[in-house]
Amino acid sequence: MAPTLNEPEALLRAYELMSQVAQGKKDYKTAQHWIEQGFAEAKTGSHRRDLAVFLNELADLKLAQGETAQALDYFEQLATLFREMEDWPTLATLYVRMAEVYLENRQNPAQVARLAVACFELVVAKPDQLAMVAFTSTMRLIQLLAEQRHYPEGLEAASRCLGQVNGVLSQQATGVHRSTEKQRQGRWMLFSQVLIILVATLQDLKTGQPRYHPKVREVLGQMVSRFGDSFTLEKWTGEMYERLK
C-alpha cells in the first residue's frame, strides 16, 4: 500500500525507507518498485539530490541481483547528474566506486585507467575547491589497478597524470611570491612526488625487476620529510615490492 504523506520530502524519505526494508529482506522486486516510485517523485519535483539517492539505490540493487551492466548504467547516470550539479567531490568518490565494480565484475582495467585520468582532470580544473579529494581518489584508482595486477593500465594512467602535474609546475615556475601561490605550488609538488612513486613502482611491477626501488625510497623519504605520509605510501609500496621478492 502506497504511503499517504503529503509533504514531498517526507514522501521521498518514506519511499527510501521502504526500499531499504525490502532490500534487507532480499525482496528485490518490491525494493525496485519503491525506488522507482521515489525516483519518479524526485524527478517530478526537481529534487536533484534525491534523484542521486535513488539512482545510487538502483545501482546497488542491480549489483545485488548480479546485473552489472545495468548497475554501471545507473552509475553513469549518477555521474552525469553530479557533473550537472557541479558536485565534484562526490563525483570523484563515485569514480572509485565505479572502478571497484569494473574490476570485480567486469575485469575492465582500461576503463578504470580512464576513470583515473578523468578524476585527475578534476584536480587540474578545480584545484582550489577539491584538489586533495580528487587527487586522493585518483591515487586510489591507480592503486586499485596495481593491487589487481593490472600494471600496464596503472602505469599508463599514473604517467598521464604525472605529465599533467609537470605541465602545471612548469607554468608555476616563475613569479611565485604570494603565500597562497606558494601553498598551491607545494600541493602540486606533493602530487608530483606521489605520482613519481606510483609510476616507478608500477614500472618495476610491470617488468618484475626492482630497478627503481632506490628512487622510490628516495622520493618517499623526501615526501615524508616535507609533507608526512598521510597517503600511507610507505606501507603500500612496501607491500607492492614484496611481490618482487
mmCIF file of N, CA and C in Angstrom, residues 57-118:
data_model
loop_
_atom_site.group_PDB
_atom_site.id
_atom_site.type_symbol
_atom_site.label_atom_id
_atom_site.label_comp_id
_atom_site.label_asym_id
_atom_site.label_seq_id
_atom_site.Cartn_x
_atom_site.Cartn_y
_atom_site.Cartn_z
ATOM 1 N N GLU A 57 20.627 3.911 -5.233
ATOM 2 C CA GLU A 57 19.883 2.752 -4.735
ATOM 3 C C GLU A 57 19.627 1.752 -5.871
ATOM 4 N N LEU A 58 19.268 2.265 -7.035
ATOM 5 C CA LEU A 58 19.019 1.378 -8.175
ATOM 6 C C LEU A 58 20.295 0.649 -8.593
ATOM 7 N N ALA A 59 21.413 1.374 -8.584
ATOM 8 C CA ALA A 59 22.681 0.750 -8.946
ATOM 9 C C ALA A 59 23.044 -0.362 -7.958
ATOM 10 N N ASP A 60 22.926 -0.074 -6.664
ATOM 11 C CA ASP A 60 23.239 -1.081 -5.652
ATOM 12 C C ASP A 60 22.299 -2.289 -5.753
ATOM 13 N N LEU A 61 21.037 -2.017 -6.062
ATOM 14 C CA LEU A 61 20.060 -3.100 -6.207
ATOM 15 C C LEU A 61 20.443 -4.015 -7.366
ATOM 16 N N LYS A 62 20.824 -3.416 -8.485
ATOM 17 C CA LYS A 62 21.198 -4.223 -9.645
ATOM 18 C C LYS A 62 22.480 -5.013 -9.383
ATOM 19 N N LEU A 63 23.388 -4.451 -8.618
ATOM 20 C CA LEU A 63 24.591 -5.200 -8.244
ATOM 21 C C LEU A 63 24.228 -6.406 -7.391
ATOM 22 N N ALA A 64 23.313 -6.211 -6.467
ATOM 23 C CA ALA A 64 22.880 -7.317 -5.605
ATOM 24 C C ALA A 64 22.225 -8.422 -6.416
ATOM 25 N N GLN A 65 21.605 -8.056 -7.536
ATOM 26 C CA GLN A 65 20.944 -9.030 -8.408
ATOM 27 C C GLN A 65 21.883 -9.594 -9.469
ATOM 28 N N GLY A 66 23.137 -9.137 -9.458
ATOM 29 C CA GLY A 66 24.109 -9.628 -10.428
ATOM 30 C C GLY A 66 23.983 -8.997 -11.799
ATOM 31 N N GLU A 67 23.253 -7.906 -11.917
ATOM 32 C CA GLU A 67 23.058 -7.231 -13.207
ATOM 33 C C GLU A 67 24.040 -6.062 -13.309
ATOM 34 N N THR A 68 25.299 -6.414 -13.564
ATOM 35 C CA THR A 68 26.379 -5.434 -13.532
ATOM 36 C C THR A 68 26.226 -4.343 -14.582
ATOM 37 N N ALA A 69 25.865 -4.719 -15.798
ATOM 38 C CA ALA A 69 25.744 -3.738 -16.881
ATOM 39 C C ALA A 69 24.707 -2.677 -16.540
ATOM 40 N N GLN A 70 23.577 -3.111 -15.993
ATOM 41 C CA GLN A 70 22.532 -2.165 -15.625
ATOM 42 C C GLN A 70 22.992 -1.284 -14.464
ATOM 43 N N ALA A 71 23.717 -1.876 -13.520
ATOM 44 C CA ALA A 71 24.230 -1.104 -12.393
ATOM 45 C C ALA A 71 25.182 -0.008 -12.873
ATOM 46 N N LEU A 72 26.067 -0.364 -13.777
ATOM 47 C CA LEU A 72 27.011 0.622 -14.303
ATOM 48 C C LEU A 72 26.299 1.716 -15.081
ATOM 49 N N ASP A 73 25.216 1.363 -15.768
ATOM 50 C CA ASP A 73 24.435 2.371 -16.478
ATOM 51 C C ASP A 73 23.856 3.391 -15.489
ATOM 52 N N TYR A 74 23.361 2.901 -14.360
ATOM 53 C CA TYR A 74 22.836 3.814 -13.340
ATOM 54 C C TYR A 74 23.959 4.668 -12.744
ATOM 55 N N PHE A 75 25.131 4.070 -12.547
ATOM 56 C CA PHE A 75 26.264 4.849 -12.041
ATOM 57 C C PHE A 75 26.661 5.949 -13.028
ATOM 58 N N GLU A 76 26.613 5.636 -14.330
ATOM 59 C CA GLU A 76 26.928 6.645 -15.343
ATOM 60 C C GLU A 76 25.914 7.789 -15.296
ATOM 61 N N GLN A 77 24.639 7.440 -15.131
ATOM 62 C CA GLN A 77 23.616 8.482 -14.991
ATOM 63 C C GLN A 77 23.878 9.329 -13.742
ATOM 64 N N LEU A 78 24.316 8.657 -12.692
ATOM 65 C CA LEU A 78 24.614 9.359 -11.448
ATOM 66 C C LEU A 78 25.799 10.309 -11.642
ATOM 67 N N ALA A 79 26.811 9.847 -12.369
ATOM 68 C CA ALA A 79 27.971 10.696 -12.643
ATOM 69 C C ALA A 79 27.562 11.932 -13.445
ATOM 70 N N THR A 80 26.695 11.735 -14.429
ATOM 71 C CA THR A 80 26.203 12.868 -15.222
ATOM 72 C C THR A 80 25.468 13.863 -14.335
ATOM 73 N N LEU A 81 24.656 13.347 -13.418
ATOM 74 C CA LEU A 81 23.902 14.215 -12.513
ATOM 75 C C LEU A 81 24.851 15.019 -11.618
ATOM 76 N N PHE A 82 25.891 14.383 -11.095
ATOM 77 C CA PHE A 82 26.846 15.101 -10.245
ATOM 78 C C PHE A 82 27.585 16.180 -11.035
ATOM 79 N N ARG A 83 27.870 15.912 -12.319
ATOM 80 C CA ARG A 83 28.505 16.942 -13.150
ATOM 81 C C ARG A 83 27.564 18.133 -13.318
ATOM 82 N N GLU A 84 26.298 17.850 -13.577
ATOM 83 C CA GLU A 84 25.324 18.922 -13.731
ATOM 84 C C GLU A 84 25.186 19.735 -12.452
ATOM 85 N N MET A 85 25.269 19.053 -11.315
ATOM 86 C CA MET A 85 25.155 19.723 -10.014
ATOM 87 C C MET A 85 26.479 20.372 -9.596
ATOM 88 N N GLU A 86 27.537 20.081 -10.357
ATOM 89 C CA GLU A 86 28.890 20.549 -10.028
ATOM 90 C C GLU A 86 29.312 20.077 -8.641
ATOM 91 N N ASP A 87 28.911 18.862 -8.326
ATOM 92 C CA ASP A 87 29.300 18.238 -7.060
ATOM 93 C C ASP A 87 30.557 17.410 -7.327
ATOM 94 N N TRP A 88 31.673 18.099 -7.467
ATOM 95 C CA TRP A 88 32.910 17.451 -7.881
ATOM 96 C C TRP A 88 33.472 16.481 -6.849
ATOM 97 N N PRO A 89 33.455 16.777 -5.546
ATOM 98 C CA PRO A 89 33.987 15.799 -4.582
ATOM 99 C C PRO A 89 33.237 14.471 -4.615
ATOM 100 N N THR A 90 31.903 14.540 -4.710
ATOM 101 C CA THR A 90 31.125 13.295 -4.745
ATOM 102 C C THR A 90 31.367 12.552 -6.047
ATOM 103 N N LEU A 91 31.566 13.276 -7.142
ATOM 104 C CA LEU A 91 31.881 12.641 -8.415
ATOM 105 C C LEU A 91 33.201 11.887 -8.324
ATOM 106 N N ALA A 92 34.197 12.502 -7.708
ATOM 107 C CA ALA A 92 35.500 11.839 -7.558
ATOM 108 C C ALA A 92 35.375 10.561 -6.736
ATOM 109 N N THR A 93 34.568 10.614 -5.688
ATOM 110 C CA THR A 93 34.341 9.422 -4.867
ATOM 111 C C THR A 93 33.588 8.350 -5.648
ATOM 112 N N LEU A 94 32.631 8.775 -6.467
ATOM 113 C CA LEU A 94 31.866 7.836 -7.289
ATOM 114 C C LEU A 94 32.767 7.096 -8.268
ATOM 115 N N TYR A 95 33.761 7.780 -8.811
ATOM 116 C CA TYR A 95 34.675 7.129 -9.749
ATOM 117 C C TYR A 95 35.349 5.905 -9.109
ATOM 118 N N VAL A 96 35.689 6.011 -7.827
ATOM 119 C CA VAL A 96 36.315 4.873 -7.138
ATOM 120 C C VAL A 96 35.324 3.723 -7.013
ATOM 121 N N ARG A 97 34.089 4.049 -6.689
ATOM 122 C CA ARG A 97 33.043 3.017 -6.579
ATOM 123 C C ARG A 97 32.842 2.318 -7.924
ATOM 124 N N MET A 98 32.796 3.087 -8.992
ATOM 125 C CA MET A 98 32.632 2.511 -10.321
ATOM 126 C C MET A 98 33.824 1.622 -10.681
ATOM 127 N N ALA A 99 35.007 2.075 -10.301
ATOM 128 C CA ALA A 99 36.212 1.290 -10.608
ATOM 129 C C ALA A 99 36.169 -0.063 -9.926
ATOM 130 N N GLU A 100 35.723 -0.089 -8.690
ATOM 131 C CA GLU A 100 35.613 -1.356 -7.969
ATOM 132 C C GLU A 100 34.681 -2.316 -8.702
ATOM 133 N N VAL A 101 33.593 -1.781 -9.238
ATOM 134 C CA VAL A 101 32.646 -2.627 -9.990
ATOM 135 C C VAL A 101 33.281 -3.113 -11.283
ATOM 136 N N TYR A 102 33.965 -2.214 -11.978
ATOM 137 C CA TYR A 102 34.618 -2.609 -13.238
ATOM 138 C C TYR A 102 35.643 -3.710 -13.014
ATOM 139 N N LEU A 103 36.370 -3.646 -11.910
ATOM 140 C CA LEU A 103 37.406 -4.645 -11.648
ATOM 141 C C LEU A 103 36.838 -5.942 -11.083
ATOM 142 N N GLU A 104 35.862 -5.831 -10.200
ATOM 143 C CA GLU A 104 35.314 -7.030 -9.557
ATOM 144 C C GLU A 104 34.392 -7.820 -10.473
ATOM 145 N N ASN A 105 33.627 -7.126 -11.283
ATOM 146 C CA ASN A 105 32.586 -7.797 -12.061
ATOM 147 C C ASN A 105 32.843 -7.845 -13.559
ATOM 148 N N ARG A 106 33.649 -6.928 -14.048
ATOM 149 C CA ARG A 106 33.870 -6.855 -15.484
ATOM 150 C C ARG A 106 35.315 -7.112 -15.903
ATOM 151 N N GLN A 107 36.234 -6.979 -14.952
ATOM 152 C CA GLN A 107 37.666 -7.072 -15.264
ATOM 153 C C GLN A 107 38.008 -6.163 -16.450
ATOM 154 N N ASN A 108 37.695 -4.883 -16.273
ATOM 155 C CA ASN A 108 37.916 -3.896 -17.320
ATOM 156 C C ASN A 108 38.898 -2.838 -16.821
ATOM 157 N N PRO A 109 40.186 -3.185 -16.758
ATOM 158 C CA PRO A 109 41.168 -2.233 -16.220
ATOM 159 C C PRO A 109 41.332 -0.994 -17.085
ATOM 160 N N ALA A 110 41.122 -1.120 -18.390
ATOM 161 C CA ALA A 110 41.267 0.046 -19.270
ATOM 162 C C ALA A 110 40.269 1.140 -18.886
ATOM 163 N N GLN A 111 39.053 0.739 -18.531
ATOM 164 C CA GLN A 111 38.046 1.713 -18.122
ATOM 165 C C GLN A 111 38.432 2.366 -16.799
ATOM 166 N N VAL A 112 39.022 1.594 -15.913
ATOM 167 C CA VAL A 112 39.467 2.149 -14.628
ATOM 168 C C VAL A 112 40.592 3.161 -14.852
ATOM 169 N N ALA A 113 41.490 2.866 -15.782
ATOM 170 C CA ALA A 113 42.556 3.813 -16.118
ATOM 171 C C ALA A 113 41.964 5.121 -16.650
ATOM 172 N N ARG A 114 40.929 5.013 -17.462
ATOM 173 C CA ARG A 114 40.271 6.218 -17.982
ATOM 174 C C ARG A 114 39.613 7.009 -16.848
ATOM 175 N N LEU A 115 39.029 6.292 -15.888
ATOM 176 C CA LEU A 115 38.425 6.972 -14.747
ATOM 177 C C LEU A 115 39.488 7.705 -13.924
ATOM 178 N N ALA A 116 40.652 7.106 -13.783
ATOM 179 C CA ALA A 116 41.733 7.744 -13.032
ATOM 180 C C ALA A 116 42.150 9.051 -13.686
ATOM 181 N N VAL A 117 42.296 9.021 -14.999
ATOM 182 C CA VAL A 117 42.684 10.234 -15.725
ATOM 183 C C VAL A 117 41.574 11.281 -15.640
ATOM 184 N N ALA A 118 40.329 10.848 -15.788
ATOM 185 C CA ALA A 118 39.196 11.774 -15.685
ATOM 186 C C ALA A 118 39.132 12.402 -14.295
#
